[in-house]
Short mmCIF file of C-alpha atoms in Angstrom, two decimals:
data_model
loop_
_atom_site.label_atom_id
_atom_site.label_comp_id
_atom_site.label_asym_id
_atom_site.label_seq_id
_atom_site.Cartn_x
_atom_site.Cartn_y
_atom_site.Cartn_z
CA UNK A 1 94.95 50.95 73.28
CA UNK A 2 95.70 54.82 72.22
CA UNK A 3 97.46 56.62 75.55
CA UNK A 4 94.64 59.19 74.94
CA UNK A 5 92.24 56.47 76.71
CA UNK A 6 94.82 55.49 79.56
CA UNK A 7 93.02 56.34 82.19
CA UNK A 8 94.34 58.70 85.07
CA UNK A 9 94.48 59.25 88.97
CA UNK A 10 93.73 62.50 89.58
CA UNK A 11 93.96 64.07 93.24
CA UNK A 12 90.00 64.92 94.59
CA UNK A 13 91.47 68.32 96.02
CA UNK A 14 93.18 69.41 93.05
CA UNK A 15 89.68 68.35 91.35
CA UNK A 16 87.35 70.05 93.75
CA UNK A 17 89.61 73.57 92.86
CA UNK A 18 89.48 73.10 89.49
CA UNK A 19 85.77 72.47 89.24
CA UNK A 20 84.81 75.90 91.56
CA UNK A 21 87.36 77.71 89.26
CA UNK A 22 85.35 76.39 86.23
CA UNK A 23 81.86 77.38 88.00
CA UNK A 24 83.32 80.86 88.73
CA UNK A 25 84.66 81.33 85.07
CA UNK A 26 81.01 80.06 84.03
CA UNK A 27 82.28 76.93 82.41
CA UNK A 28 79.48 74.64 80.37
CA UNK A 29 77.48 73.20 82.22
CA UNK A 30 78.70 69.66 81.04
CA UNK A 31 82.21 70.59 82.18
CA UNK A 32 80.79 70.94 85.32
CA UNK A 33 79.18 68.08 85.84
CA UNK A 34 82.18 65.93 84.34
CA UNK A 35 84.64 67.39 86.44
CA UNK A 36 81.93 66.79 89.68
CA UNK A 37 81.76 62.75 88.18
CA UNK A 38 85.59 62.98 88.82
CA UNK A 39 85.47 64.30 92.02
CA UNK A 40 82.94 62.14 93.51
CA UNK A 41 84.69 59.19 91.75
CA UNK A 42 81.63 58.37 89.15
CA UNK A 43 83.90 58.13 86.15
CA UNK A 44 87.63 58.23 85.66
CA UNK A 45 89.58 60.77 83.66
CA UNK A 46 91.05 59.82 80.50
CA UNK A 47 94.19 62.08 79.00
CA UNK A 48 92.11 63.20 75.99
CA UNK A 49 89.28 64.42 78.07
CA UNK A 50 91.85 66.23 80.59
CA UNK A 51 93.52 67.66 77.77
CA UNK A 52 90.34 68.93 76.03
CA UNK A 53 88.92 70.38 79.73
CA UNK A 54 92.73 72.24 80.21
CA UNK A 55 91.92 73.77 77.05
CA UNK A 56 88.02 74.83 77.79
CA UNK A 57 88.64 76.11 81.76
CA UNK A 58 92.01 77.87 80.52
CA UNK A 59 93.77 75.84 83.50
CA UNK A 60 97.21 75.04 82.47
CA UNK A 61 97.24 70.78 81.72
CA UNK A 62 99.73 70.27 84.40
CA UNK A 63 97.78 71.90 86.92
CA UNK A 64 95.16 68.73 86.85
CA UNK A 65 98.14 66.31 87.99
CA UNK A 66 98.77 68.56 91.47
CA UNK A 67 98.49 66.75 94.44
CA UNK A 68 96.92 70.45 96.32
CA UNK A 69 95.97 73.92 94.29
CA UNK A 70 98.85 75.86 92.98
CA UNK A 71 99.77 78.78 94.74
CA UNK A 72 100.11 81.43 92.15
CA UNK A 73 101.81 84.47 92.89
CA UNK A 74 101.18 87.30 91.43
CA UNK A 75 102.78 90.16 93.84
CA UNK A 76 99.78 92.72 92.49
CA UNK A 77 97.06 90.53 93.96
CA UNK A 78 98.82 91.27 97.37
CA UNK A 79 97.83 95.13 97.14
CA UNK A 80 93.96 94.58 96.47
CA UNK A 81 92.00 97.54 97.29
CA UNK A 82 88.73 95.20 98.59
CA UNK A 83 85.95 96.60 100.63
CA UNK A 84 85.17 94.72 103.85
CA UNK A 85 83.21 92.07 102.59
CA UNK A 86 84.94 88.67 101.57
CA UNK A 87 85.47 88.37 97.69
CA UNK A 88 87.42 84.78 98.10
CA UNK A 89 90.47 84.28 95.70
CA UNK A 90 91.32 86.01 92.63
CA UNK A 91 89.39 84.68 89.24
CA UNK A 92 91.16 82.58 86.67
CA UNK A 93 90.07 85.22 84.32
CA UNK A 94 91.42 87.75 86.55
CA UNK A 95 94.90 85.95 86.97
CA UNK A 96 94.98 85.51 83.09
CA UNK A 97 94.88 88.96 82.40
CA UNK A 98 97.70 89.67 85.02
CA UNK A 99 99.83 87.42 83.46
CA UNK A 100 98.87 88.45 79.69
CA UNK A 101 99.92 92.11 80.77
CA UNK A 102 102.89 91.30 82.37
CA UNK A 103 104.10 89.48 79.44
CA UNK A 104 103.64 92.91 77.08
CA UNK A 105 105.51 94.68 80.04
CA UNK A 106 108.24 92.39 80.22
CA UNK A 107 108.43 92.64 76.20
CA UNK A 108 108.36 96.37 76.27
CA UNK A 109 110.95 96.72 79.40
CA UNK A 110 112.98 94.39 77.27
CA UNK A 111 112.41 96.60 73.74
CA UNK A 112 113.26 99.89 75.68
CA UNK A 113 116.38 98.71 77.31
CA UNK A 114 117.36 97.48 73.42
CA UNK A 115 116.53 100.64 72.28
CA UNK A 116 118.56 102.66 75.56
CA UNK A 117 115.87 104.32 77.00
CA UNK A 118 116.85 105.24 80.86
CA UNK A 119 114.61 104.45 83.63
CA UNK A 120 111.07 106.48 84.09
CA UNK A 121 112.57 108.86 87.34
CA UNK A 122 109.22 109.74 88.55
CA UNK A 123 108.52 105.91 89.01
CA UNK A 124 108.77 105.61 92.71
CA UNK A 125 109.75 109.05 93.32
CA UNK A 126 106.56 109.93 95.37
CA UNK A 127 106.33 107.05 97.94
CA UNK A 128 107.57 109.02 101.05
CA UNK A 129 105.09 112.32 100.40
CA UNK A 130 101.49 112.69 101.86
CA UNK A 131 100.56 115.71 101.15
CA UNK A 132 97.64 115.49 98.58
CA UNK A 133 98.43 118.97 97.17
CA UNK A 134 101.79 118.29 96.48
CA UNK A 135 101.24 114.88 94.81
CA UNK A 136 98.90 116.51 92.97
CA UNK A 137 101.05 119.40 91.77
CA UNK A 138 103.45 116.86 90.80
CA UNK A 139 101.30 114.33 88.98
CA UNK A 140 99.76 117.65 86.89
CA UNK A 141 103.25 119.16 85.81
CA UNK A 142 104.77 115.40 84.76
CA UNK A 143 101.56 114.69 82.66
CA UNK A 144 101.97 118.46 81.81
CA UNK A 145 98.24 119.18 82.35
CA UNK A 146 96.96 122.64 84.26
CA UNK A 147 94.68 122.67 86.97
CA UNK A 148 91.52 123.15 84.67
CA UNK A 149 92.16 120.56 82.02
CA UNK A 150 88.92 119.42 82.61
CA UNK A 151 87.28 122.37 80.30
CA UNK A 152 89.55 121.56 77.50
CA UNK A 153 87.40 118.25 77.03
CA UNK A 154 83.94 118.23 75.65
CA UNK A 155 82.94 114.48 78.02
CA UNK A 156 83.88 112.08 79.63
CA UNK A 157 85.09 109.70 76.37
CA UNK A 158 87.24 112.56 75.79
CA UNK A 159 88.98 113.56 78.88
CA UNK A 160 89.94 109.62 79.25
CA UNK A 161 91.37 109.61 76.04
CA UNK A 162 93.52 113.29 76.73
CA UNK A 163 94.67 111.39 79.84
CA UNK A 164 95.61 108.35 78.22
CA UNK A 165 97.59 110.09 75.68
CA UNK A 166 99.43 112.27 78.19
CA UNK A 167 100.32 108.73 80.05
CA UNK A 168 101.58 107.65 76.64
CA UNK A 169 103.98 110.77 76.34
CA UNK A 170 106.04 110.03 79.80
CA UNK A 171 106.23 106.14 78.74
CA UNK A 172 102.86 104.65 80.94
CA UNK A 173 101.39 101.89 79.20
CA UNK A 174 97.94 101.94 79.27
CA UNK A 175 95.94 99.26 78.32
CA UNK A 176 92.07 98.40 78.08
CA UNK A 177 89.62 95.55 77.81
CA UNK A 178 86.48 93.80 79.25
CA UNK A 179 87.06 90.25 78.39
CA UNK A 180 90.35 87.76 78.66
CA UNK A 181 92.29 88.54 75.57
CA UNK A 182 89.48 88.32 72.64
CA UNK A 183 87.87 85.84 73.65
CA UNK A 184 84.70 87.12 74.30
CA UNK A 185 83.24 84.37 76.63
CA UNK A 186 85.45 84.95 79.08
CA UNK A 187 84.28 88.36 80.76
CA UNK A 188 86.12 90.33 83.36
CA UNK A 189 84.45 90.78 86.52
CA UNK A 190 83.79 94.38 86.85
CA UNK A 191 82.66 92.97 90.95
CA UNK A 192 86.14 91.88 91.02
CA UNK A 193 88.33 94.96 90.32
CA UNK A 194 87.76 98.22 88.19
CA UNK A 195 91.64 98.30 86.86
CA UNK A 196 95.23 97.30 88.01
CA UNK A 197 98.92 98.63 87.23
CA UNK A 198 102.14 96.81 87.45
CA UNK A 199 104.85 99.26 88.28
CA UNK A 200 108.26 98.72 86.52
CA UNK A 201 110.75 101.72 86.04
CA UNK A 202 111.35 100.99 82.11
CA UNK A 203 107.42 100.36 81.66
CA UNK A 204 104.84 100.98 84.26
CA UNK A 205 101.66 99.39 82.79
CA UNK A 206 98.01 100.21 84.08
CA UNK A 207 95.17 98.08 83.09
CA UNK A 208 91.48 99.24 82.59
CA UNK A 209 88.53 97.11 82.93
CA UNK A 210 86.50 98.12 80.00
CA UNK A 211 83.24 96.85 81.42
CA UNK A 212 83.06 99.61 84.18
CA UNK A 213 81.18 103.39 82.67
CA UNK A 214 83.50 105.86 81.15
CA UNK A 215 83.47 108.21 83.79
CA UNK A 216 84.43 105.03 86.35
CA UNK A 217 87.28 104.49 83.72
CA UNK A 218 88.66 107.92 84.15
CA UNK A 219 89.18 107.91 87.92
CA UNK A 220 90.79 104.11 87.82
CA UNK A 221 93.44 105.63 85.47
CA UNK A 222 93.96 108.62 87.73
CA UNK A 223 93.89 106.60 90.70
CA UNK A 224 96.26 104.18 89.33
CA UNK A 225 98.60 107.30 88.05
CA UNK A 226 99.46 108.31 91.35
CA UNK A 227 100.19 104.39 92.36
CA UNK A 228 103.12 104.75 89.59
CA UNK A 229 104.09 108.19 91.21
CA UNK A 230 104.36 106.54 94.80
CA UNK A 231 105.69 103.51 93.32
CA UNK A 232 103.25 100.51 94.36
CA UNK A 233 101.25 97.97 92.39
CA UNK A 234 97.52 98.11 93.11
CA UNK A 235 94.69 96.12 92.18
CA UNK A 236 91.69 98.67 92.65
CA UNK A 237 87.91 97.59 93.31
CA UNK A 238 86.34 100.38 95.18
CA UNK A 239 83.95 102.73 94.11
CA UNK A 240 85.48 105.73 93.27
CA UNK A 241 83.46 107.97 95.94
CA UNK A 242 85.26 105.01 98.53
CA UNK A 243 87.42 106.44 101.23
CA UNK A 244 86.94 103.37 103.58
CA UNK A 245 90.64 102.23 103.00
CA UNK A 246 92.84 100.13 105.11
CA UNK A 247 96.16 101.50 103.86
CA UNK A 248 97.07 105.20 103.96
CA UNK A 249 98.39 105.04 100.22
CA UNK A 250 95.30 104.35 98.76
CA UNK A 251 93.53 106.74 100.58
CA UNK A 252 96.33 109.37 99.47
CA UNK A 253 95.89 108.11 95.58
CA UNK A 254 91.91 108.07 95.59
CA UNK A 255 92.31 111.63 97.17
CA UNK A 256 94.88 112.76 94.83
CA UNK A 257 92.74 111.44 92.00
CA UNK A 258 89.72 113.31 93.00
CA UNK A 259 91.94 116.40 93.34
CA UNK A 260 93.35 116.04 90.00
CA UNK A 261 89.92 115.49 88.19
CA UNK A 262 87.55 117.68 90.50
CA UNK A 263 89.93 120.44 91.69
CA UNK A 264 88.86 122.28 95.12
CA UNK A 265 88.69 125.56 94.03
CA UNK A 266 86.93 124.71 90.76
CA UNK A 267 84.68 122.09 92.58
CA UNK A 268 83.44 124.36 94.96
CA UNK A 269 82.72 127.92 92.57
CA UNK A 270 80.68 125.55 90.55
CA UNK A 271 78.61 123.73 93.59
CA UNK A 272 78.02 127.31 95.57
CA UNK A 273 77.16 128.41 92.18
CA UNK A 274 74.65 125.64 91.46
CA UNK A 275 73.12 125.48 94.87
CA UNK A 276 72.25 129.03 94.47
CA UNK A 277 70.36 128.08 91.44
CA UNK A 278 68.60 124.77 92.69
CA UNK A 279 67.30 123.58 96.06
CA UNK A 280 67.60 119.97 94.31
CA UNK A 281 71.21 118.66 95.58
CA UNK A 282 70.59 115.71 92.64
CA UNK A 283 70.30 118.16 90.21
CA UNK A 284 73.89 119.46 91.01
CA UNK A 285 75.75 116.16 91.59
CA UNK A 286 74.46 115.60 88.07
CA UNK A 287 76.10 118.69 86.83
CA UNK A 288 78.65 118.13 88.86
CA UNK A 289 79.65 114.69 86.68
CA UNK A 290 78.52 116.09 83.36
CA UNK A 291 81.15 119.67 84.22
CA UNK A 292 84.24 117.37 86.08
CA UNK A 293 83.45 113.79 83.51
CA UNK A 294 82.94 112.06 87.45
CA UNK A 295 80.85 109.60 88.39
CA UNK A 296 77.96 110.63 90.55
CA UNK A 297 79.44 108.62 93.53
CA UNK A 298 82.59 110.76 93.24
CA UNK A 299 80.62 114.29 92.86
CA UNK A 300 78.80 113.36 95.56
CA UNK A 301 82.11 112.05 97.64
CA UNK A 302 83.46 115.62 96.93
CA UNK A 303 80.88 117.30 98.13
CA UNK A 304 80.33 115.39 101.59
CA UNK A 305 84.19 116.54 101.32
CA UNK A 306 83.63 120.04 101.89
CA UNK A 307 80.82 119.83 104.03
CA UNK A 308 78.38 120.78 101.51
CA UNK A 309 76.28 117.60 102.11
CA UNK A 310 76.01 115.66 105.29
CA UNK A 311 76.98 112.44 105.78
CA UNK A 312 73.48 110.53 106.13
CA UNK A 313 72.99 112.26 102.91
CA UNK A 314 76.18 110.53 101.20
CA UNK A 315 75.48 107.38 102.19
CA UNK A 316 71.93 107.96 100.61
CA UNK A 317 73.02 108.71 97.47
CA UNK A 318 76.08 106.27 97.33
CA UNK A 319 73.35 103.48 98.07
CA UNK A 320 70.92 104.71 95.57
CA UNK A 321 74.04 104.76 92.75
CA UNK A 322 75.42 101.61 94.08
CA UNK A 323 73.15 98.87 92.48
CA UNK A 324 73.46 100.82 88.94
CA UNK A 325 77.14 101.01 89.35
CA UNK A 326 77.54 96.98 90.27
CA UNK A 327 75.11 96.04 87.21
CA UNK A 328 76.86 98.79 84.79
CA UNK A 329 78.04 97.63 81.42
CA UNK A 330 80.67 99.10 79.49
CA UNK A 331 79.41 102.43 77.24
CA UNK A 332 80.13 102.26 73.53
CA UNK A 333 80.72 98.52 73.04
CA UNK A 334 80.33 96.45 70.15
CA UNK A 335 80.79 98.84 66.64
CA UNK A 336 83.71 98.65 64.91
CA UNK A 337 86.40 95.88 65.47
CA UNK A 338 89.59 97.36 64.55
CA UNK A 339 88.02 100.22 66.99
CA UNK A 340 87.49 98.00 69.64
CA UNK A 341 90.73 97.01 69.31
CA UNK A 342 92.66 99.58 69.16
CA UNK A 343 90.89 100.92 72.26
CA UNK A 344 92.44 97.56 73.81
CA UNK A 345 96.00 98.08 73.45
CA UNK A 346 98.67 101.04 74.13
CA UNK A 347 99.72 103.08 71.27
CA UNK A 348 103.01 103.29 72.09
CA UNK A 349 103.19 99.37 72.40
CA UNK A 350 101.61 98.69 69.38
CA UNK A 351 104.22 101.26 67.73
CA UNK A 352 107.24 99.27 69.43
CA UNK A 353 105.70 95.77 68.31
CA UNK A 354 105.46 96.92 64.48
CA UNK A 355 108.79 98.65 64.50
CA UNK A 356 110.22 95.59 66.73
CA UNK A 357 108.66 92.92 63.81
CA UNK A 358 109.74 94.79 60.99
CA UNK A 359 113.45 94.92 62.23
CA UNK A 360 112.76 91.74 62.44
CA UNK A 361 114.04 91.41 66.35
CA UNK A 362 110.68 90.13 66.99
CA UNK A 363 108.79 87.46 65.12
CA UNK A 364 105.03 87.49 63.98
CA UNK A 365 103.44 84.65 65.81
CA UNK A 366 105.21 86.52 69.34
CA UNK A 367 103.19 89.71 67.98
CA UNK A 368 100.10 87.76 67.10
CA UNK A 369 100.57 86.15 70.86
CA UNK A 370 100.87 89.25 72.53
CA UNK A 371 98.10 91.21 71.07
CA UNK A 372 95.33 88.39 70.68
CA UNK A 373 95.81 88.75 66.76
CA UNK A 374 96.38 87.08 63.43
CA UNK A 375 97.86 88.09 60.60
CA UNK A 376 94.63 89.96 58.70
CA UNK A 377 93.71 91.56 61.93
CA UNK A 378 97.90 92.49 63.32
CA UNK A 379 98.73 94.33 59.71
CA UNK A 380 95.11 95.97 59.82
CA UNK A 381 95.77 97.31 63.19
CA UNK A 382 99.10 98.58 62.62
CA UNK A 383 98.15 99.80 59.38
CA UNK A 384 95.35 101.56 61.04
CA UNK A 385 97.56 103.09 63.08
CA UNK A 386 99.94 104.31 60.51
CA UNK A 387 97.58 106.18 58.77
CA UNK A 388 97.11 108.75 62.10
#
């Protein structure tokens, strides 16, 4: 008899995790039920079928021969922002991603220390100040944007692009996308967090989930800009109109977020300005996101603010934007591939990982690994990129 059809003891605990971490990744249905036929003792595993399932739930094949779950640590799962309600354990898609970005940061840590860089200072270099203004001033002059850089961009696709690059120019990776890698089965939860960063003083590395709306997009990155500026890692799921924070530094970074992308001043010339116009408050908070690229959640958060609404009429309009904002897909997907992409990973690491290949310090299959490429699609992309 082939060892592929020995069969194995498998521990019902270890089972029982594996199968709700299948149902929550939205495994077939016939992975499901095998895994339950295990649990309940049905049928027996054999070391074919446990190797084929390790392969279809994405659970490493060792994991299956644990007497209890693994207890994975990933230290920027400690610093979720969650609201009060109980979201359980972090996804397997979720945990994936983690550990696919801090791969490319350990690579690019590991490039930049090859190629001398010195440490990022103004990594860190905010975590004892709580004044919002002066965070502020200091995330603006590193990023080397004014207080009205909003003007300079004709939406919101834009403005989260001028940010990105500016993150790009002081060494912040910044990288984007809605499902696990390329495969596109395997969605991200935009329930389960809105974006994460992973601070490092050689590569601080933020990560956007591509499945929230532009405009939601824009705030993450800002939000998680100030995290690398106070020097934490942060996994971020609130709404960004959310104040209700247990810690004090994420209440400073979603308030020196809003600052940076709706300044006071600016904010409230245009809402005095508006009201004047309108009796309709809607019609404002609408201008209000098209002028500042905010979500309407955030306009209206910056107006409750500055006592320009009240609060019963915040929390009706946050619960009237709330159901749109939990069922929103990402704007502008599908189109072009290469686009796609490209919109996925940071310039500045795609740059390293040509120049790194070419030197020949790095080897293809690592790139292809890294970047959820082949061959074709790798030269493409960096070709692509060349020609900018």
């Amino acid at each position: 008899m082939g060892n592929k059809s020995v069969i194995l003891q498998l521990h019902p605990e270890t089972l029982r995790w594996i199968r709700e971490e299948a149902q929550a990744d939205m495994a077939d249905a016939s992975v499901i039920q095998l895994l339950n036929d295990w649990e309940l003792g049905t049928k027996k595993p054999t070391l074919s079928q446990v190797q084929k399932l390790s392969h279809e739930t994405h659970i490493p094949f060792g994991y299956f021969f644990l007497k209890e779950k693994p207890a994975e640590k990933y230290s920027v799962l400690e610093f979720r922002t969650m609201d009060s309600a109980y979201h359980g354990e972090a996804s397997q898609a979720l945990r994936d991603t983690i550990f696919d970005m801090l791969n490319i940061q350990d690579w690019m840590k590991q490039y930049r220390l090859h190629q001398g860089y010195e440490v990022l200072s103004y990594v860190g270099s905010l975590k004892n100040e709580k004044d919002v203004d002066a965070v502020s001033a200091v995330v603006r002059e590193k990023l080397d944007i004014d207080i009205a850089w909003f003007k300079q961009c004709r939406d919101a696709n834009h403005a989260f692009k001028f940010i990105r690059e500016k993150c790009e120019a002081v060494g912040i990776l910044v990288m984007m996308n809605g499902v696990v890698g390329a495969n596109t089965h395997r969605p991200l939860s935009l329930a389960e967090f809105r974006a994460f960063v992973l601070v490092d003083a050689y590569a601080p590395l933020i990560f956007i989930n591509a499945r929230d709306t532009v405009n939601g997009r824009l705030f993450s990155l800002l939000h998680e800009i100030v995290h690398v500026f106070v020097g934490t890692d942060n996994l971020f799921n609130a709404d960004d109109g959310d104040e209700h924070f247990s810690k004090s530094t994420e209440t400073l970074c979603n308030k020196v977020a809003a600052e940076v992308l709706m300044p006071k001043g600016d904010f409230l010339a245009f809402w005095d300005t508006c009201k004047n116009e309108h009796e309709d408050t809607m019609i404002c908070i609408k201008e209000a996101g098209r002028v500042f690229h905010c979500s309407l959640t955030a306009a209206a958060r910056r107006a409750f603010d500055f006592h320009r609404i009240s609060g019963t009429e915040f929390a009706g309009y946050v619960k009237s934007f709330s159901q749109a904002y939990i069922n929103n897909k990402a704007q502008g997907r599908g189109g072009n591939y290469y686009n796609t992409m490209q919109s996925r990973l940071d310039r500045s690491f795609l740059k390293a990982l040509a120049d790194s290949v070419l030197a020949g310090r790095t080897s293809y299959p690592e790139a292809f690994r890294l970047t959820d490429t082949n061959n074709k699609t790798f030269t493409h992309l960096v070709g692509t990129l060349e020609g900018k």
